CSV table of C-alpha atoms and ligand atoms in Angstrom, one decimal:
chain,number,residue,atom,x,y,z
A,944,UNK,CA,-0.1,-0.1,0.1
A,945,UNK,CA,2.9,2.5,1.3
A,946,UNK,CA,4.4,1.8,-2.3
A,947,UNK,CA,1.3,2.2,-4.3
A,948,UNK,CA,0.6,5.3,-2.6
A,949,UNK,CA,4.4,6.6,-3.1
A,950,UNK,CA,3.9,5.1,-7.0
A,951,UNK,CA,0.7,7.3,-7.3
A,952,UNK,CA,2.7,10.5,-5.5
A,953,UNK,CA,5.5,10.3,-8.2
A,954,UNK,CA,3.1,9.5,-11.1
A,955,UNK,CA,1.3,12.8,-9.8
A,956,UNK,CA,4.4,14.7,-9.4
A,957,UNK,CA,5.6,13.4,-12.9
A,958,UNK,CA,2.2,14.2,-14.7
A,959,UNK,CA,2.4,17.8,-13.4
A,960,UNK,CA,5.8,18.2,-14.4
A,961,UNK,CA,5.1,16.8,-17.8
A,962,UNK,CA,2.1,19.6,-18.1
A,963,UNK,CA,4.4,22.4,-17.1
A,964,UNK,CA,7.3,21.6,-19.2
A,965,UNK,CA,7.6,23.9,-22.4
A,966,UNK,CA,7.7,21.6,-25.5
A,967,UNK,CA,11.0,21.6,-26.4
A,968,UNK,CA,13.2,19.1,-28.0
A,969,UNK,CA,15.3,18.4,-25.1
A,970,UNK,CA,15.4,14.4,-25.5
A,971,UNK,CA,17.4,12.3,-27.4
A,972,UNK,CA,16.1,9.0,-28.6
A,973,UNK,CA,17.7,5.6,-28.6
A,974,UNK,CA,15.9,3.4,-30.5
A,975,UNK,CA,16.9,-0.4,-30.2
A,976,UNK,CA,15.4,-3.4,-32.2
A,977,UNK,CA,16.5,-6.9,-31.5
A,978,UNK,CA,15.5,-9.1,-34.2
A,979,UNK,CA,13.2,-12.2,-33.6
A,980,UNK,CA,13.6,-11.8,-29.6
A,981,UNK,CA,10.3,-13.2,-27.9
A,982,UNK,CA,9.5,-12.9,-23.8
A,983,UNK,CA,12.4,-15.0,-23.0
A,984,UNK,CA,13.8,-12.3,-20.9
A,985,UNK,CA,14.5,-12.5,-17.3
A,986,UNK,CA,12.3,-9.3,-16.7
A,987,UNK,CA,9.8,-10.6,-19.0
A,988,UNK,CA,9.6,-13.8,-17.5
A,989,UNK,CA,8.9,-16.1,-20.7
A,990,UNK,CA,11.5,-18.6,-19.8
A,991,UNK,CA,12.8,-18.8,-16.4
A,992,UNK,CA,16.5,-19.8,-17.8
A,993,UNK,CA,17.0,-16.9,-19.7
A,994,UNK,CA,20.2,-15.0,-18.5
A,995,UNK,CA,19.8,-11.4,-19.8
A,996,UNK,CA,21.6,-9.4,-17.0
A,997,UNK,CA,22.0,-6.3,-19.1
A,998,UNK,CA,18.3,-6.1,-20.0
A,999,UNK,CA,17.1,-6.7,-16.6
A,1000,UNK,CA,19.4,-4.3,-15.1
A,1001,UNK,CA,18.4,-1.7,-17.9
A,1002,UNK,CA,14.7,-2.7,-16.8
A,1003,UNK,CA,15.1,-1.7,-12.9
A,1004,UNK,CA,16.2,1.7,-14.1
A,1005,UNK,CA,13.1,2.1,-16.9
A,1006,UNK,CA,9.8,0.4,-17.1
A,1007,UNK,CA,8.7,-3.1,-18.6
A,1008,UNK,CA,6.0,-2.8,-20.6
A,1009,UNK,CA,4.6,-6.1,-19.5
A,1010,UNK,CA,1.5,-6.2,-22.2
A,1011,UNK,CA,3.5,-5.1,-25.3
A,1012,UNK,CA,2.0,-6.4,-28.9
A,1013,UNK,CA,3.6,-6.1,-32.2
A,1014,UNK,CA,1.4,-4.8,-35.4
A,1015,UNK,CA,2.5,-7.7,-37.2
A,1016,UNK,CA,4.1,-11.3,-36.7
A,1017,UNK,CA,6.8,-11.2,-39.3
A,1018,UNK,CA,9.5,-8.8,-39.4
A,1019,UNK,CA,8.6,-6.6,-42.4
A,1020,UNK,CA,5.2,-6.0,-41.8
A,1021,UNK,CA,5.7,-5.2,-38.3
A,1022,UNK,CA,8.7,-2.9,-39.1
A,1023,UNK,CA,7.1,-1.2,-41.8
A,1024,UNK,CA,4.2,-0.7,-39.8
A,1025,UNK,CA,5.7,0.7,-36.6
A,1026,UNK,CA,8.1,3.1,-38.8
A,1027,UNK,CA,5.5,4.5,-41.1
A,1028,UNK,CA,3.0,4.6,-38.2
A,1029,UNK,CA,0.5,2.8,-40.3
A,1030,UNK,CA,-1.6,-0.6,-39.6
A,1031,UNK,CA,-0.8,-3.3,-42.2
A,1032,UNK,CA,-4.8,-3.3,-43.1
A,1033,UNK,CA,-4.3,0.3,-44.3
A,1034,UNK,CA,-0.9,0.0,-46.2
A,1035,UNK,CA,-1.4,-3.5,-47.9
A,1036,UNK,CA,2.3,-4.3,-46.4
A,1037,UNK,CA,1.4,-7.7,-44.9
A,1038,UNK,CA,4.7,-10.1,-45.7
A,1039,UNK,CA,8.4,-9.7,-45.8
A,1040,UNK,CA,8.3,-9.0,-49.5
A,1041,UNK,CA,6.1,-6.1,-49.9
A,1042,UNK,CA,8.7,-3.1,-49.7
A,1043,UNK,CA,7.0,0.2,-48.1
A,1044,UNK,CA,9.0,2.0,-50.9
A,1045,UNK,CA,6.6,0.2,-53.5
A,1046,UNK,CA,3.4,0.9,-51.7
A,1047,UNK,CA,1.2,3.5,-53.1
A,1048,UNK,CA,-0.2,4.2,-49.4
A,1049,UNK,CA,3.2,4.4,-48.0
A,1050,UNK,CA,5.9,5.3,-50.5
A,1051,UNK,CA,5.4,9.2,-49.7
A,1052,UNK,CA,5.0,8.9,-45.7
A,1053,UNK,CA,7.6,10.2,-43.3
A,1054,UNK,CA,8.9,7.3,-41.6
A,1055,UNK,CA,9.5,7.5,-38.1
A,1056,UNK,CA,13.4,8.2,-38.4
A,1057,UNK,CA,12.5,10.8,-41.2
A,1058,UNK,CA,9.8,12.6,-39.2
A,1059,UNK,CA,12.7,13.3,-36.3
A,1060,UNK,CA,15.5,13.9,-39.0
A,1061,UNK,CA,12.8,16.8,-41.0
A,1062,UNK,CA,12.3,18.5,-37.4
A,1063,UNK,CA,15.8,19.2,-36.1
A,1064,UNK,CA,17.0,16.1,-34.8
A,1065,UNK,CA,20.4,14.7,-36.3
A,1066,UNK,CA,19.6,10.9,-36.9
A,1067,UNK,CA,22.0,8.0,-37.2
A,1068,UNK,CA,21.8,4.2,-37.4
A,1069,UNK,CA,23.2,0.9,-37.8
A,1070,UNK,CA,22.0,-2.6,-38.2
A,1071,UNK,CA,18.6,-4.0,-38.9
A,1072,UNK,CA,15.6,-1.1,-38.2
A,1073,UNK,CA,13.8,-1.1,-41.5
A,1074,UNK,CA,13.2,-4.7,-43.0
A,1075,UNK,CA,15.6,-5.3,-45.7
A,1076,UNK,CA,14.9,-5.7,-49.3
A,1077,UNK,CA,17.1,-6.4,-52.5
A,1078,UNK,CA,17.2,-3.3,-54.8
A,1079,UNK,CA,19.9,-2.7,-57.6
A,1080,UNK,CA,20.0,1.1,-56.9
A,1081,UNK,CA,20.7,0.9,-53.1
A,1082,UNK,CA,24.3,0.5,-51.7
A,1083,UNK,CA,25.5,-3.3,-52.3
A,1084,UNK,CA,22.0,-3.8,-53.5
A,1085,UNK,CA,20.2,-3.8,-50.5
A,1086,UNK,CA,17.6,-1.5,-49.4
A,1087,UNK,CA,17.9,-1.4,-45.5
A,1088,UNK,CA,16.4,1.8,-45.1
A,1089,UNK,CA,19.9,4.3,-45.5
A,1090,UNK,CA,17.5,6.7,-46.9
A,1091,UNK,CA,15.8,7.5,-43.9
A,1092,UNK,CA,18.6,8.5,-41.6
A,1093,UNK,CA,21.3,11.2,-42.2
A,1094,UNK,CA,24.0,8.5,-41.2
A,1095,UNK,CA,23.9,4.8,-42.1
A,1096,UNK,CA,26.9,2.5,-40.7
A,1097,UNK,CA,26.6,-0.9,-42.1
A,1098,UNK,CA,28.5,-3.1,-39.7
A,1099,UNK,CA,30.5,-5.9,-40.6
A,1100,UNK,CA,31.3,-9.0,-38.4
A,1101,UNK,CA,31.4,-12.9,-39.0
A,1102,UNK,CA,29.8,-15.3,-37.3
A,1103,UNK,CA,31.0,-17.9,-39.7
A,1104,UNK,CA,33.6,-20.6,-39.0
A,1105,UNK,CA,32.1,-22.9,-37.0
A,1106,UNK,CA,33.6,-24.6,-34.1
A,1107,UNK,CA,30.5,-27.1,-33.9
A,1108,UNK,CA,27.1,-27.1,-35.5
A,1109,UNK,CA,23.8,-28.9,-35.3
A,1110,UNK,CA,21.1,-29.1,-38.0
A,1111,UNK,CA,18.1,-31.4,-37.6
A,1112,UNK,CA,17.7,-33.4,-40.9
A,1113,UNK,CA,14.9,-35.8,-41.8
A,1114,UNK,CA,14.4,-37.0,-45.1
A,1115,UNK,CA,11.4,-35.5,-46.9
A,1116,UNK,CA,10.9,-32.4,-44.4
A,1117,UNK,CA,12.7,-29.2,-45.4
A,1118,UNK,CA,13.7,-26.8,-42.6
A,1119,UNK,CA,11.5,-23.5,-43.9
A,1120,UNK,CA,13.0,-20.4,-45.5
A,1121,UNK,CA,15.7,-19.7,-42.6
A,1122,UNK,CA,18.0,-22.1,-42.0
A,1123,UNK,CA,17.0,-24.3,-39.1
A,1124,UNK,CA,20.7,-24.8,-38.0
A,1125,UNK,CA,22.7,-23.6,-34.9
A,1126,UNK,CA,26.1,-23.8,-33.3
A,1127,UNK,CA,29.3,-21.9,-31.7
A,1128,UNK,CA,30.9,-20.0,-34.5
A,1129,UNK,CA,34.7,-19.8,-34.3
A,1130,UNK,CA,34.9,-15.6,-34.0
A,1131,UNK,CA,35.3,-14.1,-31.0
A,1132,UNK,CA,32.2,-11.9,-29.9
A,1133,UNK,CA,34.2,-8.9,-30.7
A,1134,UNK,CA,34.6,-9.8,-34.0
A,1135,UNK,CA,30.8,-10.6,-34.7
A,1136,UNK,CA,28.2,-8.3,-36.6
A,1137,UNK,CA,26.0,-7.3,-33.4
A,1138,UNK,CA,29.0,-6.3,-31.5
A,1139,UNK,CA,30.2,-4.4,-33.9
A,1140,UNK,CA,27.1,-2.5,-34.3
A,1141,UNK,CA,26.7,-2.0,-30.7
A,1142,UNK,CA,30.1,-0.8,-30.5
A,1143,UNK,CA,29.6,1.8,-33.4
A,1144,UNK,CA,26.4,3.0,-31.4
A,1145,UNK,CA,28.3,3.2,-28.2
A,1146,UNK,CA,31.0,5.2,-29.6
A,1147,UNK,CA,28.9,7.8,-31.3
A,1148,UNK,CA,27.8,8.7,-27.6
A,1149,UNK,CA,31.2,10.4,-27.3
A,1150,UNK,CA,30.1,12.8,-30.1
A,1151,UNK,CA,28.6,16.0,-30.5
A,1152,UNK,CA,26.0,16.4,-33.2
A,1153,UNK,CA,26.1,20.4,-34.0
A,1154,UNK,CA,23.9,21.0,-30.8
A,1155,UNK,CA,21.2,19.2,-32.0
A,1156,UNK,CA,19.5,16.5,-30.1
A,1157,UNK,CA,19.9,13.0,-31.8
A,1158,UNK,CA,17.8,9.7,-32.6
A,1159,UNK,CA,19.8,7.0,-32.8
A,1160,UNK,CA,18.5,3.5,-34.2
A,1161,UNK,CA,20.4,0.3,-33.3
A,1162,UNK,CA,19.2,-3.0,-34.6
A,1163,UNK,CA,20.6,-6.4,-33.6
A,1164,UNK,CA,19.9,-9.2,-35.5
A,1165,UNK,CA,20.2,-12.3,-33.0
A,1166,UNK,CA,18.3,-14.5,-31.7
A,1167,UNK,CA,17.0,-14.6,-35.7
A,1168,UNK,CA,18.0,-18.0,-37.3
A,1169,UNK,CA,20.6,-19.5,-37.9
A,1170,UNK,CA,21.6,-19.6,-34.4
A,1171,UNK,CA,25.5,-19.3,-35.0
A,1172,UNK,CA,27.0,-17.5,-31.5
A,1173,UNK,CA,30.4,-17.9,-29.8
A,1174,UNK,CA,30.9,-20.7,-27.7
A,1175,UNK,CA,30.4,-18.8,-24.5
A,1176,UNK,CA,27.0,-18.0,-25.0
A,1177,UNK,CA,26.1,-21.7,-25.1
A,1178,UNK,CA,28.6,-22.7,-22.1
A,1179,UNK,CA,25.9,-20.2,-20.0
A,1180,UNK,CA,23.0,-23.0,-20.8
A,1181,UNK,CA,24.4,-26.8,-19.9
A,1182,UNK,CA,22.4,-29.1,-22.2
A,1183,UNK,CA,21.5,-31.4,-19.8
A,1184,UNK,CA,20.0,-28.7,-17.5
A,1185,UNK,CA,17.7,-27.4,-19.9
A,1186,UNK,CA,13.9,-27.6,-19.3
A,1187,UNK,CA,12.3,-28.1,-22.3
A,1188,UNK,CA,9.0,-25.9,-23.1
A,1189,UNK,CA,5.8,-27.5,-22.5
A,1190,UNK,CA,3.2,-27.9,-25.1
A,1191,UNK,CA,0.1,-30.0,-26.0
A,1192,UNK,CA,0.0,-32.6,-29.1
A,1193,UNK,CA,-3.6,-31.9,-29.2
A,1194,UNK,CA,-3.4,-28.2,-29.0
A,1195,UNK,CA,-4.5,-27.4,-32.7
A,1196,UNK,CA,-7.4,-29.7,-32.7
A,1197,UNK,CA,-10.1,-27.0,-31.9
A,1198,UNK,CA,-8.9,-24.4,-34.4
A,1199,UNK,CA,-10.8,-25.4,-37.5
A,1200,UNK,CA,-11.4,-23.6,-40.8
A,1201,UNK,CA,-15.0,-22.5,-41.5
A,1202,UNK,CA,-15.7,-25.9,-43.5
A,1203,UNK,CA,-14.5,-27.8,-40.3
A,1204,UNK,CA,-11.0,-29.0,-41.1
A,1205,UNK,CA,-8.2,-28.5,-39.3
A,1206,UNK,CA,-6.7,-24.8,-40.2
A,1207,UNK,CA,-3.0,-25.7,-38.7
A,1208,UNK,CA,-0.8,-28.6,-38.4
A,1209,UNK,CA,2.7,-29.0,-36.8
A,1210,UNK,CA,5.0,-27.2,-38.8
A,1211,UNK,CA,8.3,-28.5,-40.4
A,1212,UNK,CA,10.5,-27.3,-38.3
A,1213,UNK,CA,8.4,-28.6,-35.4
A,1214,UNK,CA,8.7,-32.1,-36.9
A,1215,UNK,CA,12.4,-31.6,-37.7
A,1216,UNK,CA,12.9,-30.8,-33.8
A,1217,UNK,CA,10.4,-33.3,-32.7
A,1218,UNK,CA,11.6,-36.5,-34.7
A,1219,UNK,CA,15.2,-36.0,-34.3
A,1220,UNK,CA,14.8,-35.4,-30.3
A,1221,UNK,CA,16.3,-32.1,-30.7
A,1222,UNK,CA,13.8,-29.7,-28.7
A,1223,UNK,CA,16.4,-29.0,-25.8
A,1224,UNK,CA,19.2,-28.6,-28.2
A,1225,UNK,CA,17.2,-26.0,-30.4
A,1226,UNK,CA,15.8,-24.3,-27.3
A,1227,UNK,CA,19.3,-23.9,-25.9
A,1228,UNK,CA,20.6,-22.4,-29.0
A,1229,UNK,CA,18.0,-19.8,-29.1
A,1230,UNK,CA,18.5,-18.9,-25.1
A,1231,UNK,CA,22.5,-19.0,-26.0
A,1232,UNK,CA,21.4,-16.0,-28.7
A,1233,UNK,CA,19.5,-14.4,-26.4
A,1234,UNK,CA,22.3,-14.0,-24.3
A,1235,UNK,CA,24.5,-12.8,-26.9
A,1236,UNK,CA,21.7,-10.0,-27.9
A,1237,UNK,CA,21.6,-9.0,-24.1
A,1238,UNK,CA,25.5,-9.0,-24.2
A,1239,UNK,CA,25.7,-6.4,-27.3
A,1240,UNK,CA,22.9,-4.3,-26.2
A,1241,UNK,CA,24.7,-4.1,-22.8
A,1242,UNK,CA,27.7,-2.5,-24.7
A,1243,UNK,CA,25.5,0.5,-26.0
A,1244,UNK,CA,23.5,0.8,-22.5
A,1245,UNK,CA,26.8,1.1,-20.5
A,1246,UNK,CA,28.1,3.7,-22.5
A,1247,UNK,CA,25.0,5.4,-22.3
A,1248,UNK,CA,24.8,5.3,-19.0
A,1249,UNK,CA,28.3,7.0,-18.9
A,1250,UNK,CA,27.7,9.7,-21.2
A,1251,UNK,CA,26.6,13.2,-21.1
A,1252,UNK,CA,23.3,11.9,-22.4
A,1253,UNK,CA,22.5,9.8,-19.7
A,1254,UNK,CA,19.9,11.9,-18.4
A,1255,UNK,CA,18.1,13.2,-21.5
A,1256,UNK,CA,17.9,10.2,-23.5
A,1257,UNK,CA,14.6,8.3,-24.1
A,1258,UNK,CA,15.7,4.8,-24.8
A,1259,UNK,CA,13.0,2.0,-26.4
A,1260,UNK,CA,14.0,-1.3,-26.8
A,1261,UNK,CA,11.8,-4.1,-28.5
A,1262,UNK,CA,11.6,-7.0,-30.3
A,1263,UNK,CA,9.6,-6.9,-33.9
A,1264,UNK,CA,7.4,-9.9,-32.7
A,1265,UNK,CA,7.6,-12.9,-30.8
A,1266,UNK,CA,8.7,-16.4,-31.8
A,1267,UNK,CA,7.4,-20.0,-31.0
A,1268,UNK,CA,9.5,-22.6,-29.8
A,1269,UNK,CA,7.4,-25.8,-29.9
A,1270,UNK,CA,4.3,-24.1,-28.6
A,1271,UNK,CA,1.5,-24.6,-30.7
A,1272,UNK,CA,3.6,-27.1,-32.7
A,1273,UNK,CA,5.7,-24.7,-34.3
A,1274,UNK,CA,9.0,-23.2,-34.0
A,1275,UNK,CA,9.3,-19.6,-35.5
A,1276,UNK,CA,7.1,-16.5,-36.0
A,1277,UNK,CA,3.9,-15.9,-37.8
A,1278,UNK,CA,0.3,-16.5,-36.8
A,1279,UNK,CA,-1.7,-14.8,-34.3
A,1280,UNK,CA,-1.2,-16.4,-30.9
A,1281,UNK,CA,0.3,-14.8,-27.7
A,1282,UNK,CA,3.8,-16.5,-28.2
A,1283,UNK,CA,3.9,-14.2,-31.6
A,1284,UNK,CA,2.1,-11.4,-30.9
A,1285,UNK,CA,3.7,-10.6,-27.6
A,1286,UNK,CA,7.0,-8.9,-27.5
A,1287,UNK,CA,9.4,-7.2,-25.2
A,1288,UNK,CA,9.4,-3.7,-24.7
A,1289,UNK,CA,11.5,-1.7,-22.4
A,1290,UNK,CA,11.4,2.1,-22.1
A,1291,UNK,CA,12.9,4.5,-19.9
A,1292,UNK,CA,12.0,8.2,-20.3
A,1293,UNK,CA,14.3,10.3,-18.0
A,1294,UNK,CA,12.2,12.1,-15.4
A,1295,UNK,CA,8.8,10.5,-16.2
A,1296,UNK,CA,9.2,6.8,-15.9
A,1297,UNK,CA,9.3,5.8,-12.4
A,1298,UNK,CA,12.1,3.1,-12.1
A,1299,UNK,CA,11.8,-0.8,-11.8
A,1300,UNK,CA,7.9,-0.7,-12.7
A,1301,UNK,CA,6.2,-3.2,-14.5
A,1302,UNK,CA,3.3,-1.6,-16.5
A,1303,UNK,CA,0.1,-3.9,-17.4
A,1304,UNK,CA,-1.3,-1.2,-19.9
A,1305,UNK,CA,-1.8,-2.8,-23.5
A,1306,UNK,CA,0.6,-1.0,-26.0
A,1307,UNK,CA,1.1,-2.0,-29.2
A,1308,UNK,CA,4.6,-1.1,-31.2
A,1309,UNK,CA,2.6,0.8,-33.6
A,1310,UNK,CA,2.0,3.6,-30.5
A,1311,UNK,CA,6.0,3.9,-30.3
A,1312,UNK,CA,5.9,6.6,-33.2
A,1313,UNK,CA,3.1,8.9,-31.9
A,1314,UNK,CA,4.7,8.5,-28.2
A,1315,UNK,CA,8.0,9.3,-29.2
A,1316,UNK,CA,6.9,12.2,-31.0
A,1317,UNK,CA,4.5,13.5,-28.0
A,1318,UNK,CA,7.5,13.0,-25.6
A,1319,UNK,CA,10.0,15.1,-27.8
A,1320,UNK,CA,7.1,17.7,-28.1
A,1321,UNK,CA,7.2,17.6,-32.1
A,1322,UNK,CA,3.8,18.0,-33.5
A,1323,UNK,CA,1.7,15.1,-33.9
A,1324,UNK,CA,1.6,13.6,-37.4
A,1325,UNK,CA,-2.2,13.0,-38.6
A,1326,UNK,CA,-1.2,9.9,-40.2
A,1327,UNK,CA,-0.3,8.0,-37.2
A,1328,UNK,CA,-2.8,5.0,-36.6
A,1329,UNK,CA,-1.4,4.3,-33.2
A,1330,UNK,CA,-2.0,6.6,-30.2
A,1331,UNK,CA,0.5,8.0,-27.8
A,1332,UNK,CA,0.7,6.2,-24.5
A,1333,UNK,CA,3.2,9.0,-23.0
A,1334,UNK,CA,0.4,9.6,-20.1
A,1335,UNK,CA,0.9,5.8,-19.3
A,1336,UNK,CA,4.4,6.2,-18.9
A,1337,UNK,CA,4.0,8.8,-16.2
A,1338,UNK,CA,0.8,6.8,-14.3
A,1339,UNK,CA,1.9,3.3,-15.5
A,1340,UNK,CA,-1.3,1.9,-13.1
A,1341,UNK,CA,-3.9,3.8,-15.0
A,1342,UNK,CA,-6.6,2.0,-16.7
A,1343,UNK,CA,-5.0,1.4,-20.4
A,1344,UNK,CA,-6.7,-1.7,-22.0
A,1345,UNK,CA,-8.3,-0.9,-25.2
A,1346,UNK,CA,-8.0,-4.1,-27.5
A,1347,UNK,CA,-4.6,-3.8,-29.7
A,1348,UNK,CA,-4.3,-5.4,-33.2
A,1349,UNK,CA,-2.0,-7.4,-34.5
A,1350,UNK,CA,-2.2,-8.9,-38.3
A,1351,UNK,CA,-0.7,-11.6,-40.4
A,1352,UNK,CA,-1.3,-11.4,-43.8
A,1353,UNK,CA,-4.4,-10.7,-45.4
A,1354,UNK,CA,-7.6,-10.1,-43.5
A,1355,UNK,CA,-6.0,-12.2,-40.3
A,1356,UNK,CA,-6.4,-10.2,-37.2
A,1357,UNK,CA,-5.9,-10.9,-33.4
A,1358,UNK,CA,-7.0,-8.6,-30.8
A,1359,UNK,CA,-6.1,-8.4,-27.0
A,1360,UNK,CA,-7.2,-6.4,-24.0
A,1361,UNK,CA,-4.7,-8.2,-21.9
A,1362,UNK,CA,-7.5,-10.4,-20.5
A,1363,UNK,CA,-8.6,-12.2,-23.7
A,1364,UNK,CA,-7.2,-13.0,-27.0
A,1365,UNK,CA,-9.7,-13.0,-30.1
A,1366,UNK,CA,-8.7,-14.2,-33.4
A,1367,UNK,CA,-10.6,-13.7,-36.7
A,1368,UNK,CA,-9.0,-15.9,-39.6
A,1369,UNK,CA,-10.7,-13.9,-42.3
A,1370,UNK,CA,-8.4,-14.8,-45.0
A,1371,UNK,CA,-8.7,-17.4,-47.7
A,1372,UNK,CA,-7.2,-20.3,-45.8
A,1373,UNK,CA,-9.3,-19.6,-42.4
A,1374,UNK,CA,-12.4,-18.5,-44.3
A,1375,UNK,CA,-13.7,-16.4,-41.1
A,1376,UNK,CA,-13.3,-18.8,-38.6
A,1377,UNK,CA,-12.7,-17.5,-35.0
A,1378,UNK,CA,-10.7,-18.2,-31.9
A,1379,UNK,CA,-10.8,-16.9,-28.5
A,1380,UNK,CA,-9.1,-17.6,-25.0
A,1381,UNK,CA,-9.2,-16.2,-21.9
A,1382,UNK,CA,-5.7,-15.5,-20.0
A,1383,UNK,CA,-7.3,-15.5,-16.7
A,1384,UNK,CA,-8.1,-19.3,-16.6
A,1385,UNK,CA,-5.9,-20.6,-19.6
A,1386,UNK,CA,-2.7,-18.5,-20.4
A,1387,UNK,CA,-1.1,-20.8,-22.6
A,1388,UNK,CA,-4.2,-20.5,-25.2
A,1389,UNK,CA,-5.0,-24.2,-25.2
A,1390,UNK,CA,-8.8,-23.9,-25.2
A,1391,UNK,CA,-10.8,-22.0,-28.1
A,1392,UNK,CA,-13.9,-20.8,-26.6
A,1393,UNK,CA,-15.0,-19.3,-29.8
A,1394,UNK,CA,-18.0,-21.9,-30.2
A,1395,UNK,CA,-19.2,-21.5,-26.6
A,1396,UNK,CA,-22.3,-19.4,-26.4
A,1397,UNK,CA,-21.1,-18.1,-22.8
A,1398,UNK,CA,-18.7,-16.2,-24.7
A,1399,UNK,CA,-20.9,-14.6,-27.5
A,1400,UNK,CA,-20.9,-11.0,-26.1
A,1401,UNK,CA,-17.2,-10.8,-25.5
A,1402,UNK,CA,-16.5,-11.8,-29.1
A,1403,UNK,CA,-19.3,-9.0,-30.0
A,1404,UNK,CA,-17.3,-6.6,-28.2
A,1405,UNK,CA,-13.9,-7.9,-30.0
A,1406,UNK,CA,-15.2,-7.6,-33.4
A,1407,UNK,CA,-15.7,-4.0,-33.2
A,1408,UNK,CA,-12.3,-3.4,-33.3
A,1409,UNK,CA,-11.3,-5.4,-36.6
A,1410,UNK,CA,-10.2,-3.1,-39.1
A,1411,UNK,CA,-13.4,-2.1,-41.4
A,1412,UNK,CA,-10.9,-1.8,-44.4
A,1413,UNK,CA,-8.4,-4.5,-45.6
A,1414,UNK,CA,-6.3,-3.0,-48.4
A,1415,UNK,CA,-5.2,-5.4,-50.7
A,1416,UNK,CA,-1.7,-6.5,-50.9
A,1417,UNK,CA,0.8,-4.2,-52.3
A,1418,UNK,CA,3.3,-5.1,-55.1
A,1419,UNK,CA,5.6,-7.9,-54.0
A,1420,UNK,CA,9.8,-7.2,-54.7
A,1421,UNK,CA,10.7,-8.4,-57.9
A,1422,UNK,CA,14.3,-8.4,-56.9
A,1423,UNK,CA,16.6,-10.7,-55.5
A,1424,UNK,CA,16.0,-11.7,-52.2
A,1425,UNK,CA,18.2,-10.3,-49.5
A,1426,UNK,CA,20.2,-13.2,-47.5
A,1427,UNK,CA,18.7,-12.3,-43.7
A,1428,UNK,CA,14.9,-12.1,-43.6
G,2784,CA,CA1,12.3,-10.4,-36.8
G,2785,CA,CA1,-6.4,-25.8,-28.5
């Protein structure tokens, strides 16, 4: 109670301070993306085995958004949405092949870094922030969103040269688009790509930017497949100590298409891990990559804490979507259940976010754009679909549970208000079939309640939040695919 009332006072004071502050561009922004990181982070609690001291330490000084969701469950659409500020249903960007520069809806929009760059900020970036697309006109034939920043550093580093490697192989089963393989690379951590990106970002914090505030974006590429990181990160997780993730083999039986046939079946990667008995090996490799990503992020967070920018820099650390590791008989992203919709999201706004708080408000990565604009005193961007949660950051216990939307491909949507998850499989495959899960009694989303008449009103309430319009898919890339998706 004492804690609650002091929290309330802090929130109240901060609220007053915010209201009285002149709208100036006093904040810098450090924007950190971690590719394919799910909630297997100590402070997120998705897997108790995860060793993430740097993110956890940062969370103690910032705020964990415990119920944060992505706008899309694959890299391209999620990143395009949060960077343009628009939902997939409004842009037609549904897959990794849809370049936002080729969509009639988005090609002229000011993306988040451009919005800051055009309004007095110096913008710089390294690593994957925008989704990569093959483009003959871009440097190295790759559009990485370089055009959105004043400076772009293309970090090099090797995760090649294997000390050992594992890959589950079963005749007749393919591993899917990205190689489902892992092992220890020979390169020392200091010679790997994510370390190089983080070190570059850390070094920039010694600079001045001609008196301008900065917007710096850092993209970490692990734990994206393939899971090749130095041995020391595998050594953190002895294989015989790994606790395997629980899943139910009958879990997909209650998710049916409109014609009554099963909508989903176990994926090829799941079958590979299952039939070779390599679930623990795969889960250990993901954990190793999570700890590697955490180590790299620590380099820039430590540098920020020691820099002159420590007290006037907003930090947002986010994963672009979740990842299944055997749940729903799947290894990977995609689909619309909690495991792929929920993302790690840690925020620190000096003098606004009370330290060490876990916030249960429902936020979407789509909301980052208007929130950063709001916090930095820039004029609102009328094109943004999301909403600013700056108020929530100052007062994390306030009610903030409007259903938030996640989309996967054309016409498939998922909504959650923190209690329920409603899924509308409106695409061709699902034919309008529905799912409903109640997290109060079923946090693993095992039991689909959509056909239970007791929940008719809940579904009715959620349906009102489905997009009224679903923009047809924008043109796909005609250029060669980039190596990493
Ligand atoms: Ca991703
Ligand atoms: Ca089920």
